[in-house]
Amino acid sequence: MNTNVQQRQKVRLGDLLVQHKVIAEQQLQQALAEQKKSGRKLGKVLIELGLIDEDALLQFLAQQLSIQLVDLKHFQFRPDVVRSLPETHARRYRAIVLSHGRDGALVGMADPTDIFAYDELSRLLKKNVSIALVREADLLRAIDIVYRRTDEISSLAEELGQELMQGDFDLATLAEAEGAVDAPVIKLLQSMFQDAVQVGASDIHIEPDESVLRIRQRVDGMLHEQIIEGKRIASALVTRLKLMSQLDISEKRLPQDGRFTIRVKERTVDVRLSTMPIQHGESVVMRLLDQSATLMELEALGMPPEMLPAYLRAVQRPSGMVLVTGPTGSGKTTTLYATLARINDATTKIITVEDPVEYRLPRINQVQINPKIGLDFARVLRSALRQDPDIIMVGEMRDRETAEIGLRAAMTGHLVLTTLHTNDAVATVTRLLDMGAQGYMLAAALDAVIAQRLVRRICEYCVQDHEPDMHQRAWLASQVGTRAADAFHGKKGEGCAYCNNTGYRGRIGVYELLEMDTPLADALRREDSDAFVRQARERPGFKPLVLHAIEVAARGTTTVDEAMRLSGGIDELIDTEIADG
């Protein structure tokens, strides 16, 4: 194999492509000139210039080298086989071990003509190596997913537990030793954060139990648990995290909140930390905010094409209030930041009042509230109005005073964007009235309310057709009618290495938009919430959240189960409101 690869390497890729009339000599010269400028590999340059399709190039290479082309998207990885090659070498040589056998190892490589990498892989694996060609983007994604750090975390936790048992482990000394990067607690935290960033976790939960420590990560809205034997290491982790957040390490009886910034895998991540005393120690929850991630555009959030123009009209008006509503973790902040990015320009003064400031945006004046010194939403909002803003974004309407100031600002020539925790768009106005907001102010200031939820996307690598079962069809019939339910054809994820066998990977928003009109405004002026709710639900073009979720499922983006889960949450909230009322 080695000799064959060396022989083939003597013929350059460009010459082969011209020889087989895949590209013309002139195109090759164009690509070589671009390669000389950029330093990138010729294959990538040819693809970027549109001179050859990536699939066509891969098939050509595989044919010329007489090796198989493996589609990693549908490959079932065995973690123990993959990890026979250390992660650092897998990334360095762009290689992943696909299988082991008596005859040797099959290794997927992005560049099978790399002789040096081939020799090193043979030395590291101590086996005969056969090469398969794989797509580089799929390879890097597979490495991120398969090389999880769960084993490393368990090993470091065990090492830390042994040090604690020896009796010469001084937590305070360790916590203050900022340079002690070799300390097991530091290594454990590094592995935890690296693993969380690698799988795209939004939160890390550290929960000491009676005899074990639970570390849970929230990925795509769902918690994934790792159990570590022995709970003594929990106090070491909490102490270190408190110091990183500049919290009081001696205070274990009261909840504390803090934040810090870390660099993980060349990314800058803001960490919001919350501690709470529980029965067996202190629980810690950390929200991870990737500052290196680019803001999503409104078109990518999942808003229906027919809804987006109406929403843009509302947020591009010179004055008025637009409310984004939904429970915690429903993507409200993402929608607001995407909105600000769209309307942010040199002619507009924008001030935000947030708790906390989650993403830094250029040209926007972002204020972090601090209740400990009296810098609350209402106080900052009053001061912001004296700063001559055109647009004000308020992180959350939490009380009557903040709501009234925001409404008055919307009535006096400012565009106000804000959020509220309600179950749907229609219930939002009822909630504001219950908070003490005046009906005439709502009628004059409110332009639109958008409610949203997040549903999980079907994994693109293991998606397959799926017909709803009897229970699902009955539910669909109750929502869209028997004929539409019978005609429904959905999809689901089979489960693979890319989605951790869940069948889902990533999330998408589902939305409900309520635009104010004259009848609705009249109902608000009378503070007639019953009439408002009735007219809003009967408004032409109004589409509830559940119907949008079903449409997303019909397109094959999510599943009927996810739409049903969303519906159940809404129904529970509505039932609770009725009971409270």
JSON list of N, CA and C in Angstrom, two decimals, residues 381-451:
[
{"chain": "A", "resi": 381, "resn": "LEU", "atom": "N", "xyz": [-33.39, 52.07, 32.29]},
{"chain": "A", "resi": 381, "resn": "LEU", "atom": "CA", "xyz": [-34.29, 52.45, 31.21]},
{"chain": "A", "resi": 381, "resn": "LEU", "atom": "C", "xyz": [-34.59, 53.95, 31.26]},
{"chain": "A", "resi": 382, "resn": "ARG", "atom": "N", "xyz": [-34.81, 54.47, 32.47]},
{"chain": "A", "resi": 382, "resn": "ARG", "atom": "CA", "xyz": [-35.06, 55.92, 32.59]},
{"chain": "A", "resi": 382, "resn": "ARG", "atom": "C", "xyz": [-33.85, 56.72, 32.11]},
{"chain": "A", "resi": 383, "resn": "SER", "atom": "N", "xyz": [-32.64, 56.26, 32.50]},
{"chain": "A", "resi": 383, "resn": "SER", "atom": "CA", "xyz": [-31.42, 56.96, 32.08]},
{"chain": "A", "resi": 383, "resn": "SER", "atom": "C", "xyz": [-31.19, 56.82, 30.59]},
{"chain": "A", "resi": 384, "resn": "ALA", "atom": "N", "xyz": [-31.53, 55.66, 30.05]},
{"chain": "A", "resi": 384, "resn": "ALA", "atom": "CA", "xyz": [-31.32, 55.43, 28.62]},
{"chain": "A", "resi": 384, "resn": "ALA", "atom": "C", "xyz": [-32.13, 56.40, 27.77]},
{"chain": "A", "resi": 385, "resn": "LEU", "atom": "N", "xyz": [-33.31, 56.75, 28.24]},
{"chain": "A", "resi": 385, "resn": "LEU", "atom": "CA", "xyz": [-34.16, 57.65, 27.48]},
{"chain": "A", "resi": 385, "resn": "LEU", "atom": "C", "xyz": [-33.54, 59.05, 27.38]},
{"chain": "A", "resi": 386, "resn": "ARG", "atom": "N", "xyz": [-32.63, 59.38, 28.29]},
{"chain": "A", "resi": 386, "resn": "ARG", "atom": "CA", "xyz": [-31.96, 60.68, 28.23]},
{"chain": "A", "resi": 386, "resn": "ARG", "atom": "C", "xyz": [-30.70, 60.64, 27.36]},
{"chain": "A", "resi": 387, "resn": "GLN", "atom": "N", "xyz": [-30.44, 59.46, 26.76]},
{"chain": "A", "resi": 387, "resn": "GLN", "atom": "CA", "xyz": [-29.26, 59.31, 25.90]},
{"chain": "A", "resi": 387, "resn": "GLN", "atom": "C", "xyz": [-29.62, 59.45, 24.42]},
{"chain": "A", "resi": 388, "resn": "ASP", "atom": "N", "xyz": [-30.82, 59.95, 24.13]},
{"chain": "A", "resi": 388, "resn": "ASP", "atom": "CA", "xyz": [-31.28, 60.18, 22.76]},
{"chain": "A", "resi": 388, "resn": "ASP", "atom": "C", "xyz": [-31.22, 58.93, 21.89]},
{"chain": "A", "resi": 389, "resn": "PRO", "atom": "N", "xyz": [-31.83, 57.81, 22.35]},
{"chain": "A", "resi": 389, "resn": "PRO", "atom": "CA", "xyz": [-31.80, 56.60, 21.54]},
{"chain": "A", "resi": 389, "resn": "PRO", "atom": "C", "xyz": [-32.92, 56.59, 20.49]},
{"chain": "A", "resi": 390, "resn": "ASP", "atom": "N", "xyz": [-32.71, 55.85, 19.43]},
{"chain": "A", "resi": 390, "resn": "ASP", "atom": "CA", "xyz": [-33.77, 55.56, 18.47]},
{"chain": "A", "resi": 390, "resn": "ASP", "atom": "C", "xyz": [-34.44, 54.24, 18.82]},
{"chain": "A", "resi": 391, "resn": "ILE", "atom": "N", "xyz": [-33.63, 53.28, 19.24]},
{"chain": "A", "resi": 391, "resn": "ILE", "atom": "CA", "xyz": [-34.12, 51.94, 19.57]},
{"chain": "A", "resi": 391, "resn": "ILE", "atom": "C", "xyz": [-33.60, 51.52, 20.95]},
{"chain": "A", "resi": 392, "resn": "ILE", "atom": "N", "xyz": [-34.49, 50.95, 21.74]},
{"chain": "A", "resi": 392, "resn": "ILE", "atom": "CA", "xyz": [-34.12, 50.44, 23.06]},
{"chain": "A", "resi": 392, "resn": "ILE", "atom": "C", "xyz": [-34.50, 48.98, 23.13]},
{"chain": "A", "resi": 393, "resn": "MET", "atom": "N", "xyz": [-33.56, 48.15, 23.55]},
{"chain": "A", "resi": 393, "resn": "MET", "atom": "CA", "xyz": [-33.86, 46.75, 23.78]},
{"chain": "A", "resi": 393, "resn": "MET", "atom": "C", "xyz": [-33.78, 46.49, 25.28]},
{"chain": "A", "resi": 394, "resn": "VAL", "atom": "N", "xyz": [-34.88, 46.02, 25.86]},
{"chain": "A", "resi": 394, "resn": "VAL", "atom": "CA", "xyz": [-34.94, 45.72, 27.29]},
{"chain": "A", "resi": 394, "resn": "VAL", "atom": "C", "xyz": [-34.95, 44.20, 27.44]},
{"chain": "A", "resi": 395, "resn": "GLY", "atom": "N", "xyz": [-33.99, 43.67, 28.19]},
{"chain": "A", "resi": 395, "resn": "GLY", "atom": "CA", "xyz": [-33.84, 42.23, 28.30]},
{"chain": "A", "resi": 395, "resn": "GLY", "atom": "C", "xyz": [-35.10, 41.51, 28.72]},
{"chain": "A", "resi": 396, "resn": "GLU", "atom": "N", "xyz": [-35.85, 42.09, 29.66]},
{"chain": "A", "resi": 396, "resn": "GLU", "atom": "CA", "xyz": [-37.07, 41.43, 30.13]},
{"chain": "A", "resi": 396, "resn": "GLU", "atom": "C", "xyz": [-37.96, 42.42, 30.86]},
{"chain": "A", "resi": 397, "resn": "MET", "atom": "N", "xyz": [-39.26, 42.32, 30.61]},
{"chain": "A", "resi": 397, "resn": "MET", "atom": "CA", "xyz": [-40.25, 43.09, 31.36]},
{"chain": "A", "resi": 397, "resn": "MET", "atom": "C", "xyz": [-40.56, 42.31, 32.65]},
{"chain": "A", "resi": 398, "resn": "ARG", "atom": "N", "xyz": [-39.97, 42.74, 33.76]},
{"chain": "A", "resi": 398, "resn": "ARG", "atom": "CA", "xyz": [-40.11, 41.96, 34.99]},
{"chain": "A", "resi": 398, "resn": "ARG", "atom": "C", "xyz": [-41.13, 42.52, 35.97]},
{"chain": "A", "resi": 399, "resn": "ASP", "atom": "N", "xyz": [-41.45, 43.79, 35.83]},
{"chain": "A", "resi": 399, "resn": "ASP", "atom": "CA", "xyz": [-42.36, 44.38, 36.81]},
{"chain": "A", "resi": 399, "resn": "ASP", "atom": "C", "xyz": [-43.16, 45.50, 36.16]},
{"chain": "A", "resi": 400, "resn": "ARG", "atom": "N", "xyz": [-44.12, 46.03, 36.93]},
{"chain": "A", "resi": 400, "resn": "ARG", "atom": "CA", "xyz": [-45.02, 47.08, 36.42]},
{"chain": "A", "resi": 400, "resn": "ARG", "atom": "C", "xyz": [-44.25, 48.34, 36.04]},
{"chain": "A", "resi": 401, "resn": "GLU", "atom": "N", "xyz": [-43.27, 48.73, 36.86]},
{"chain": "A", "resi": 401, "resn": "GLU", "atom": "CA", "xyz": [-42.54, 49.96, 36.61]},
{"chain": "A", "resi": 401, "resn": "GLU", "atom": "C", "xyz": [-41.78, 49.89, 35.29]},
{"chain": "A", "resi": 402, "resn": "THR", "atom": "N", "xyz": [-41.08, 48.78, 35.06]},
{"chain": "A", "resi": 402, "resn": "THR", "atom": "CA", "xyz": [-40.34, 48.62, 33.81]},
{"chain": "A", "resi": 402, "resn": "THR", "atom": "C", "xyz": [-41.28, 48.62, 32.62]},
{"chain": "A", "resi": 403, "resn": "ALA", "atom": "N", "xyz": [-42.43, 47.93, 32.75]},
{"chain": "A", "resi": 403, "resn": "ALA", "atom": "CA", "xyz": [-43.40, 47.87, 31.67]},
{"chain": "A", "resi": 403, "resn": "ALA", "atom": "C", "xyz": [-43.93, 49.26, 31.32]},
{"chain": "A", "resi": 404, "resn": "GLU", "atom": "N", "xyz": [-44.25, 50.06, 32.34]},
{"chain": "A", "resi": 404, "resn": "GLU", "atom": "CA", "xyz": [-44.80, 51.40, 32.09]},
{"chain": "A", "resi": 404, "resn": "GLU", "atom": "C", "xyz": [-43.78, 52.31, 31.42]},
{"chain": "A", "resi": 405, "resn": "ILE", "atom": "N", "xyz": [-42.51, 52.24, 31.88]},
{"chain": "A", "resi": 405, "resn": "ILE", "atom": "CA", "xyz": [-41.48, 53.08, 31.27]},
{"chain": "A", "resi": 405, "resn": "ILE", "atom": "C", "xyz": [-41.27, 52.68, 29.82]},
{"chain": "A", "resi": 406, "resn": "GLY", "atom": "N", "xyz": [-41.25, 51.36, 29.57]},
{"chain": "A", "resi": 406, "resn": "GLY", "atom": "CA", "xyz": [-41.08, 50.88, 28.20]},
{"chain": "A", "resi": 406, "resn": "GLY", "atom": "C", "xyz": [-42.23, 51.31, 27.30]},
{"chain": "A", "resi": 407, "resn": "LEU", "atom": "N", "xyz": [-43.46, 51.22, 27.80]},
{"chain": "A", "resi": 407, "resn": "LEU", "atom": "CA", "xyz": [-44.63, 51.61, 27.01]},
{"chain": "A", "resi": 407, "resn": "LEU", "atom": "C", "xyz": [-44.61, 53.11, 26.72]},
{"chain": "A", "resi": 408, "resn": "ARG", "atom": "N", "xyz": [-44.23, 53.91, 27.72]},
{"chain": "A", "resi": 408, "resn": "ARG", "atom": "CA", "xyz": [-44.17, 55.37, 27.50]},
{"chain": "A", "resi": 408, "resn": "ARG", "atom": "C", "xyz": [-43.09, 55.71, 26.47]},
{"chain": "A", "resi": 409, "resn": "ALA", "atom": "N", "xyz": [-41.97, 54.99, 26.53]},
{"chain": "A", "resi": 409, "resn": "ALA", "atom": "CA", "xyz": [-40.91, 55.22, 25.55]},
{"chain": "A", "resi": 409, "resn": "ALA", "atom": "C", "xyz": [-41.41, 54.89, 24.15]},
{"chain": "A", "resi": 410, "resn": "ALA", "atom": "N", "xyz": [-42.18, 53.80, 24.01]},
{"chain": "A", "resi": 410, "resn": "ALA", "atom": "CA", "xyz": [-42.72, 53.42, 22.71]},
{"chain": "A", "resi": 410, "resn": "ALA", "atom": "C", "xyz": [-43.73, 54.44, 22.20]},
{"chain": "A", "resi": 411, "resn": "MET", "atom": "N", "xyz": [-44.43, 55.12, 23.14]},
{"chain": "A", "resi": 411, "resn": "MET", "atom": "CA", "xyz": [-45.43, 56.11, 22.74]},
{"chain": "A", "resi": 411, "resn": "MET", "atom": "C", "xyz": [-44.81, 57.45, 22.40]},
{"chain": "A", "resi": 412, "resn": "THR", "atom": "N", "xyz": [-43.54, 57.64, 22.78]},
{"chain": "A", "resi": 412, "resn": "THR", "atom": "CA", "xyz": [-42.92, 58.96, 22.58]},
{"chain": "A", "resi": 412, "resn": "THR", "atom": "C", "xyz": [-41.79, 58.93, 21.56]},
{"chain": "A", "resi": 413, "resn": "GLY", "atom": "N", "xyz": [-41.93, 58.08, 20.54]},
{"chain": "A", "resi": 413, "resn": "GLY", "atom": "CA", "xyz": [-41.00, 58.14, 19.42]},
{"chain": "A", "resi": 413, "resn": "GLY", "atom": "C", "xyz": [-39.85, 57.18, 19.45]},
{"chain": "A", "resi": 414, "resn": "HIS", "atom": "N", "xyz": [-39.87, 56.16, 20.32]},
{"chain": "A", "resi": 414, "resn": "HIS", "atom": "CA", "xyz": [-38.79, 55.17, 20.35]},
{"chain": "A", "resi": 414, "resn": "HIS", "atom": "C", "xyz": [-39.33, 53.80, 19.95]},
{"chain": "A", "resi": 415, "resn": "LEU", "atom": "N", "xyz": [-38.49, 53.01, 19.33]},
{"chain": "A", "resi": 415, "resn": "LEU", "atom": "CA", "xyz": [-38.82, 51.61, 19.08]},
{"chain": "A", "resi": 415, "resn": "LEU", "atom": "C", "xyz": [-38.28, 50.80, 20.26]},
{"chain": "A", "resi": 416, "resn": "VAL", "atom": "N", "xyz": [-39.15, 50.06, 20.92]},
{"chain": "A", "resi": 416, "resn": "VAL", "atom": "CA", "xyz": [-38.77, 49.28, 22.09]},
{"chain": "A", "resi": 416, "resn": "VAL", "atom": "C", "xyz": [-38.92, 47.79, 21.77]},
{"chain": "A", "resi": 417, "resn": "LEU", "atom": "N", "xyz": [-37.84, 47.06, 21.92]},
{"chain": "A", "resi": 417, "resn": "LEU", "atom": "CA", "xyz": [-37.85, 45.60, 21.76]},
{"chain": "A", "resi": 417, "resn": "LEU", "atom": "C", "xyz": [-37.63, 44.97, 23.13]},
{"chain": "A", "resi": 418, "resn": "THR", "atom": "N", "xyz": [-38.45, 44.01, 23.49]},
{"chain": "A", "resi": 418, "resn": "THR", "atom": "CA", "xyz": [-38.31, 43.43, 24.82]},
{"chain": "A", "resi": 418, "resn": "THR", "atom": "C", "xyz": [-38.89, 42.02, 24.84]},
{"chain": "A", "resi": 419, "resn": "THR", "atom": "N", "xyz": [-38.71, 41.33, 25.97]},
{"chain": "A", "resi": 419, "resn": "THR", "atom": "CA", "xyz": [-39.20, 39.96, 26.11]},
{"chain": "A", "resi": 419, "resn": "THR", "atom": "C", "xyz": [-40.09, 39.84, 27.34]},
{"chain": "A", "resi": 420, "resn": "LEU", "atom": "N", "xyz": [-40.86, 38.77, 27.34]},
{"chain": "A", "resi": 420, "resn": "LEU", "atom": "CA", "xyz": [-41.75, 38.47, 28.45]},
{"chain": "A", "resi": 420, "resn": "LEU", "atom": "C", "xyz": [-41.93, 36.95, 28.51]},
{"chain": "A", "resi": 421, "resn": "HIS", "atom": "N", "xyz": [-42.05, 36.41, 29.72]},
{"chain": "A", "resi": 421, "resn": "HIS", "atom": "CA", "xyz": [-42.25, 34.97, 29.87]},
{"chain": "A", "resi": 421, "resn": "HIS", "atom": "C", "xyz": [-43.74, 34.66, 29.85]},
{"chain": "A", "resi": 422, "resn": "THR", "atom": "N", "xyz": [-44.25, 34.27, 28.68]},
{"chain": "A", "resi": 422, "resn": "THR", "atom": "CA", "xyz": [-45.65, 33.84, 28.58]},
{"chain": "A", "resi": 422, "resn": "THR", "atom": "C", "xyz": [-45.71, 32.63, 27.66]},
{"chain": "A", "resi": 423, "resn": "ASN", "atom": "N", "xyz": [-46.87, 31.97, 27.66]},
{"chain": "A", "resi": 423, "resn": "ASN", "atom": "CA", "xyz": [-46.97, 30.71, 26.91]},
{"chain": "A", "resi": 423, "resn": "ASN", "atom": "C", "xyz": [-47.27, 30.91, 25.43]},
{"chain": "A", "resi": 424, "resn": "ASP", "atom": "N", "xyz": [-47.94, 32.01, 25.05]},
{"chain": "A", "resi": 424, "resn": "ASP", "atom": "CA", "xyz": [-48.18, 32.26, 23.63]},
{"chain": "A", "resi": 424, "resn": "ASP", "atom": "C", "xyz": [-48.39, 33.75, 23.42]},
{"chain": "A", "resi": 425, "resn": "ALA", "atom": "N", "xyz": [-48.54, 34.16, 22.15]},
{"chain": "A", "resi": 425, "resn": "ALA", "atom": "CA", "xyz": [-48.63, 35.58, 21.83]},
{"chain": "A", "resi": 425, "resn": "ALA", "atom": "C", "xyz": [-49.90, 36.21, 22.40]},
{"chain": "A", "resi": 426, "resn": "VAL", "atom": "N", "xyz": [-51.00, 35.48, 22.35]},
{"chain": "A", "resi": 426, "resn": "VAL", "atom": "CA", "xyz": [-52.28, 36.04, 22.80]},
{"chain": "A", "resi": 426, "resn": "VAL", "atom": "C", "xyz": [-52.27, 36.28, 24.30]},
{"chain": "A", "resi": 427, "resn": "ALA", "atom": "N", "xyz": [-51.68, 35.34, 25.06]},
{"chain": "A", "resi": 427, "resn": "ALA", "atom": "CA", "xyz": [-51.67, 35.47, 26.52]},
{"chain": "A", "resi": 427, "resn": "ALA", "atom": "C", "xyz": [-50.75, 36.59, 27.00]},
{"chain": "A", "resi": 428, "resn": "THR", "atom": "N", "xyz": [-49.88, 37.09, 26.13]},
{"chain": "A", "resi": 428, "resn": "THR", "atom": "CA", "xyz": [-48.92, 38.11, 26.53]},
{"chain": "A", "resi": 428, "resn": "THR", "atom": "C", "xyz": [-49.61, 39.39, 26.99]},
{"chain": "A", "resi": 429, "resn": "VAL", "atom": "N", "xyz": [-50.59, 39.82, 26.22]},
{"chain": "A", "resi": 429, "resn": "VAL", "atom": "CA", "xyz": [-51.29, 41.06, 26.57]},
{"chain": "A", "resi": 429, "resn": "VAL", "atom": "C", "xyz": [-52.04, 40.89, 27.89]},
{"chain": "A", "resi": 430, "resn": "THR", "atom": "N", "xyz": [-52.66, 39.73, 28.10]},
{"chain": "A", "resi": 430, "resn": "THR", "atom": "CA", "xyz": [-53.34, 39.47, 29.36]},
{"chain": "A", "resi": 430, "resn": "THR", "atom": "C", "xyz": [-52.36, 39.55, 30.52]},
{"chain": "A", "resi": 431, "resn": "ARG", "atom": "N", "xyz": [-51.14, 39.03, 30.32]},
{"chain": "A", "resi": 431, "resn": "ARG", "atom": "CA", "xyz": [-50.12, 39.08, 31.37]},
{"chain": "A", "resi": 431, "resn": "ARG", "atom": "C", "xyz": [-49.73, 40.52, 31.68]},
{"chain": "A", "resi": 432, "resn": "LEU", "atom": "N", "xyz": [-49.59, 41.35, 30.65]},
{"chain": "A", "resi": 432, "resn": "LEU", "atom": "CA", "xyz": [-49.25, 42.76, 30.88]},
{"chain": "A", "resi": 432, "resn": "LEU", "atom": "C", "xyz": [-50.35, 43.48, 31.65]},
{"chain": "A", "resi": 433, "resn": "LEU", "atom": "N", "xyz": [-51.61, 43.20, 31.31]},
{"chain": "A", "resi": 433, "resn": "LEU", "atom": "CA", "xyz": [-52.71, 43.80, 32.05]},
{"chain": "A", "resi": 433, "resn": "LEU", "atom": "C", "xyz": [-52.69, 43.35, 33.50]},
{"chain": "A", "resi": 434, "resn": "ASP", "atom": "N", "xyz": [-52.38, 42.07, 33.73]},
{"chain": "A", "resi": 434, "resn": "ASP", "atom": "CA", "xyz": [-52.29, 41.56, 35.10]},
{"chain": "A", "resi": 434, "resn": "ASP", "atom": "C", "xyz": [-51.15, 42.21, 35.87]},
{"chain": "A", "resi": 435, "resn": "MET", "atom": "N", "xyz": [-50.09, 42.59, 35.16]},
{"chain": "A", "resi": 435, "resn": "MET", "atom": "CA", "xyz": [-48.95, 43.26, 35.82]},
{"chain": "A", "resi": 435, "resn": "MET", "atom": "C", "xyz": [-49.28, 44.69, 36.19]},
{"chain": "A", "resi": 436, "resn": "GLY", "atom": "N", "xyz": [-50.39, 45.22, 35.69]},
{"chain": "A", "resi": 436, "resn": "GLY", "atom": "CA", "xyz": [-50.78, 46.58, 36.03]},
{"chain": "A", "resi": 436, "resn": "GLY", "atom": "C", "xyz": [-50.61, 47.58, 34.92]},
{"chain": "A", "resi": 437, "resn": "ALA", "atom": "N", "xyz": [-50.21, 47.11, 33.73]},
{"chain": "A", "resi": 437, "resn": "ALA", "atom": "CA", "xyz": [-50.08, 48.03, 32.59]},
{"chain": "A", "resi": 437, "resn": "ALA", "atom": "C", "xyz": [-51.46, 48.55, 32.19]},
{"chain": "A", "resi": 438, "resn": "GLN", "atom": "N", "xyz": [-51.53, 49.81, 31.83]},
{"chain": "A", "resi": 438, "resn": "GLN", "atom": "CA", "xyz": [-52.80, 50.43, 31.45]},
{"chain": "A", "resi": 438, "resn": "GLN", "atom": "C", "xyz": [-53.19, 50.02, 30.03]},
{"chain": "A", "resi": 439, "resn": "GLY", "atom": "N", "xyz": [-54.48, 49.71, 29.86]},
{"chain": "A", "resi": 439, "resn": "GLY", "atom": "CA", "xyz": [-54.96, 49.26, 28.56]},
{"chain": "A", "resi": 439, "resn": "GLY", "atom": "C", "xyz": [-54.76, 50.27, 27.46]},
{"chain": "A", "resi": 440, "resn": "TYR", "atom": "N", "xyz": [-54.98, 51.57, 27.76]},
{"chain": "A", "resi": 440, "resn": "TYR", "atom": "CA", "xyz": [-54.85, 52.59, 26.73]},
{"chain": "A", "resi": 440, "resn": "TYR", "atom": "C", "xyz": [-53.39, 52.71, 26.27]},
{"chain": "A", "resi": 441, "resn": "MET", "atom": "N", "xyz": [-52.43, 52.46, 27.22]},
{"chain": "A", "resi": 441, "resn": "MET", "atom": "CA", "xyz": [-51.02, 52.52, 26.83]},
{"chain": "A", "resi": 441, "resn": "MET", "atom": "C", "xyz": [-50.65, 51.35, 25.93]},
{"chain": "A", "resi": 442, "resn": "LEU", "atom": "N", "xyz": [-51.16, 50.18, 26.26]},
{"chain": "A", "resi": 442, "resn": "LEU", "atom": "CA", "xyz": [-50.91, 49.01, 25.41]},
{"chain": "A", "resi": 442, "resn": "LEU", "atom": "C", "xyz": [-51.50, 49.22, 24.02]},
{"chain": "A", "resi": 443, "resn": "ALA", "atom": "N", "xyz": [-52.70, 49.75, 23.95]},
{"chain": "A", "resi": 443, "resn": "ALA", "atom": "CA", "xyz": [-53.35, 49.99, 22.66]},
{"chain": "A", "resi": 443, "resn": "ALA", "atom": "C", "xyz": [-52.55, 50.96, 21.81]},
{"chain": "A", "resi": 444, "resn": "ALA", "atom": "N", "xyz": [-51.95, 51.97, 22.44]},
{"chain": "A", "resi": 444, "resn": "ALA", "atom": "CA", "xyz": [-51.22, 52.99, 21.70]},
{"chain": "A", "resi": 444, "resn": "ALA", "atom": "C", "xyz": [-49.81, 52.55, 21.33]},
{"chain": "A", "resi": 445, "resn": "ALA", "atom": "N", "xyz": [-49.18, 51.72, 22.17]},
{"chain": "A", "resi": 445, "resn": "ALA", "atom": "CA", "xyz": [-47.76, 51.43, 21.99]},
{"chain": "A", "resi": 445, "resn": "ALA", "atom": "C", "xyz": [-47.47, 50.10, 21.31]},
{"chain": "A", "resi": 446, "resn": "LEU", "atom": "N", "xyz": [-48.28, 49.07, 21.58]},
{"chain": "A", "resi": 446, "resn": "LEU", "atom": "CA", "xyz": [-47.94, 47.73, 21.13]},
{"chain": "A", "resi": 446, "resn": "LEU", "atom": "C", "xyz": [-48.20, 47.54, 19.64]},
{"chain": "A", "resi": 447, "resn": "ASP", "atom": "N", "xyz": [-47.19, 47.09, 18.91]},
{"chain": "A", "resi": 447, "resn": "ASP", "atom": "CA", "xyz": [-47.32, 46.85, 17.48]},
{"chain": "A", "resi": 447, "resn": "ASP", "atom": "C", "xyz": [-47.45, 45.37, 17.15]},
{"chain": "A", "resi": 448, "resn": "ALA", "atom": "N", "xyz": [-46.65, 44.54, 17.80]},
{"chain": "A", "resi": 448, "resn": "ALA", "atom": "CA", "xyz": [-46.66, 43.11, 17.47]},
{"chain": "A", "resi": 448, "resn": "ALA", "atom": "C", "xyz": [-46.12, 42.30, 18.64]},
{"chain": "A", "resi": 449, "resn": "VAL", "atom": "N", "xyz": [-46.62, 41.07, 18.73]},
{"chain": "A", "resi": 449, "resn": "VAL", "atom": "CA", "xyz": [-46.11, 40.11, 19.72]},
{"chain": "A", "resi": 449, "resn": "VAL", "atom": "C", "xyz": [-45.75, 38.84, 18.97]},
{"chain": "A", "resi": 450, "resn": "ILE", "atom": "N", "xyz": [-44.53, 38.36, 19.19]},
{"chain": "A", "resi": 450, "resn": "ILE", "atom": "CA", "xyz": [-44.12, 37.10, 18.57]},
{"chain": "A", "resi": 450, "resn": "ILE", "atom": "C", "xyz": [-43.76, 36.11, 19.66]},
{"chain": "A", "resi": 451, "resn": "ALA", "atom": "N", "xyz": [-44.41, 34.96, 19.65]},
{"chain": "A", "resi": 451, "resn": "ALA", "atom": "CA", "xyz": [-44.13, 33.90, 20.61]},
{"chain": "A", "resi": 451, "resn": "ALA", "atom": "C", "xyz": [-43.31, 32.82, 19.90]}
]
